Amino acid sequence: MLLRRLESIATLSDEEREAIQRLPINVRVLKAGQDIVRDGERPSQSCLLVEGWAFRYKLIHEGRRQILSFHVPGDLPDLQSLHIHTMDHNLATLTNATVAFIPHDGLRELTRHFPDVAAILWRETLVDAGVFREWMTGMGRRSAYERLAHLFCELYLKLQAVGLADEHRCPLPMTQSDLGDALGLSNVHVNRTLQEMRGKGLITLRGNALIIERWNELLRACEFDPTYLHLEKRAAG
Amino acid sequence: MLLRRLESIATLSDEEREAIQRLPINVRVLKAGQDIVRDGERPSQSCLLVEGWAFRYKLIHEGRRQILSFHVPGDLPDLQSLHIHTMDHNLATLTNATVAFIPHDGLRELTRHFPDVAAILWRETLVDAGVFREWMTGMGRRSAYERLAHLFCELYLKLQAVGLADEHRCPLPMTQSDLGDALGLSNVHVNRTLQEMRGKGLITLRGNALIIERWNELLRACEFDPTYLHLEKRAAG
DNA sequence: CGGACAATTGATCTACCTCAAAATTGGTGG
DNA sequence: CCACCAATTTTGAGGTAGATCAATTGTCCG
C-alpha cells in the first residue's frame, strides 16, 4: 500500500522498492472515533492509513474543536511526527479503519539511505501544508456556502485519485457537526447551507453518500482550483 | 545566516558546514511590498530572509486576500518550492528586506549528500505547517480578540528567538488591514479590537512598535501554548 | 422495538461586516 | 523646518451571516 502510494508519485528503483518492503510494519484495525495519537504525545512511529477515514483536530476551551484535515487510504496523516517530536494536535479515526504503524527508526534509516524516497515523503508533508493553506483561506475569506462547496470538491478529487470515487459520487462518512468543526461553522448553519445547496440542485447527500449533480457549477460556486492538491503526477487507482 | 539558523536547531559537522557555505547564493535588497514569487510560478530557487519582514498570501475573488504567514530574518519562507514545483500562493516583502536566493539544484545536491541537513530543512517546513494548523484553529474557533492576542504572542516569541525582541517589546511593521487579512477580519474590526485590548492595558501599540504590558494576561486571554512553534532547541541570537 | 445519535426547524441574538467620512500620522520635497 | 500628500487609523451608523438554544423529527442498528 505504501509502495503503491509512493509509486503513484514517482518511479522507484528496485533497491528502493525492496527497502520499503522491508520496513517493519504493525497493522491494526481500529473502531470509528478512536484517537490514534494525542496532542502532547511523543510518538515513536507514524502511520499509513490503509482503509477507512481519519481526521486530525485540535481542542480548545469549552470543548471547541477544530478539524484540521480529513484523510483517506494511502495518506500518511502523522508523518510530521518523524521530525517534530511533540504532537501539537490529535489524530483519530472517523470510520472503522485499518492502520499500518511504521517505526520512526525504520523511516529514518530509509530516508538516510535513499534521499529520493526522503524527497517523496517530504513532498507528502508539503502537500499537506498546501491543503492547510487552502483551508485557512476558506475560513478567513470565504462564505459558508463556498467553504462547503470547496470541501466537497477537494474530497471528491482526493478520493478519485485513489480510486474510491467516480462519476461524481463519493462516500462522505462525516456528520454535519464534523463538517462544521472542519469549516469553522455551527452544525445548524451547515445544515441550512446544505439545504440551500441541495435546493439549487448542485448536490444530493443521503446517508453517507455524496452525489455532485453539477460539477461545473460547484467548481464555479467556490472558484475551485485544484492546483493546491498537487495531484498531477499521481495516477488514479 | 543560513548556517546560524540551522545551527540553532542542531549541531552540524565540519563537512556539512562547509557544504552549506559553498552553496551559491544571490543576495538582493528589495523594497517593501514587492512580490518575491507569485502564485502559479515554478521557481528554480528558494530564498532565505536575511533582513526585514516578508509574508505569504493568497488572493481570491473581489480582491479578497488571505495572509498565510509572516516571516522574520532566518526564515526560509518558500522552501516548499523545492519539492512542490508550482507555487499555490504568493510571497512578498512586508518591509524593505534583504533576501538571499539559493538555487534548488544546490539545495537538492546538499540534501542528497547530507541527510541530516535534509532532515533539518524538512523539519523547518513541518514547523511551518504547524503554524498553519494553529492559525486555522484560530480562524475557525477563536474570537477576534483571541486571534489578535494569539498572533502577538506568536510574533513576539518568533522575534525573541532570533534576537529581534526583548523585554516584551517588538517591532510590528504591518498595518491593521494586514492584520485583518491575516486573521480573517475587517480592518475596522481589528481597529476596534485593538482599542479594547489597549483599554484593558494589555498592550501598547504605537508606530511600528508593540509593547506587551501584561504578558501573562495576554497569554491567558488566548490560551497561548507555544508548543506548536517548536522553538525548544533553538538558541536565541 | 427502543435507544442513541444525527438531521432539521424555529426563534432570537450578536460578533463582525460594509460603507463612508473624519482625524491622524509619517514621509517628502521645497 | 514647514507644508503637503498619501497612507493609515479612527469613528459612526446600519446591516447580515452565522451563532446559540431548545425542541422535534428522522434514521440506523442491535
PDB file of C-alpha atoms (C1' of nucleotides) in Angstrom, chain B residues 141 174-177 187-188 191-192 195 198, chain D residues 7-14 18-20:
ATOM      1  CA  ARG B 141     -12.812  28.682  16.601  1.00  0.00           C
ATOM      2  CA  MET B 174       2.175  45.649   9.446  1.00  0.00           C
ATOM      3  CA  THR B 175      -0.958  47.754   9.041  1.00  0.00           C
ATOM      4  CA  GLN B 176      -4.273  46.948  10.637  1.00  0.00           C
ATOM      5  CA  SER B 177      -5.522  45.847   7.237  1.00  0.00           C
ATOM      6  CA  ASN B 187      -9.613  46.342   9.230  1.00  0.00           C
ATOM      7  CA  VAL B 188     -12.362  48.175  11.087  1.00  0.00           C
ATOM      8  CA  ASN B 191      -9.059  48.561  14.970  1.00  0.00           C
ATOM      9  CA  ARG B 192     -11.862  48.236  17.497  1.00  0.00           C
ATOM     10  CA  GLN B 195      -8.695  49.542  21.213  1.00  0.00           C
ATOM     11  CA  ARG B 198      -5.316  48.725  24.821  1.00  0.00           C
TER      12      ARG B 198
ATOM     13  C1'  DA D   7      -1.454  56.148   3.614  1.00  0.00           C
ATOM     14  C1'  DT D   8      -3.249  54.722   7.856  1.00  0.00           C
ATOM     15  C1'  DT D   9      -6.186  54.897  11.819  1.00  0.00           C
ATOM     16  C1'  DT D  10     -10.310  56.041  13.929  1.00  0.00           C
ATOM     17  C1'  DT D  11     -15.310  56.977  14.363  1.00  0.00           C
ATOM     18  C1'  DG D  12     -20.270  56.431  13.213  1.00  0.00           C
ATOM     19  C1'  DA D  13     -24.320  54.142  11.566  1.00  0.00           C
ATOM     20  C1'  DG D  14     -26.643  50.368   9.944  1.00  0.00           C
ATOM     21  C1'  DG D  18     -23.855  32.916  11.084  1.00  0.00           C
ATOM     22  C1'  DA D  19     -24.199  31.673  16.360  1.00  0.00           C
ATOM     23  C1'  DT D  20     -26.880  29.888  20.190  1.00  0.00           C
TER      24       DT D  20
END
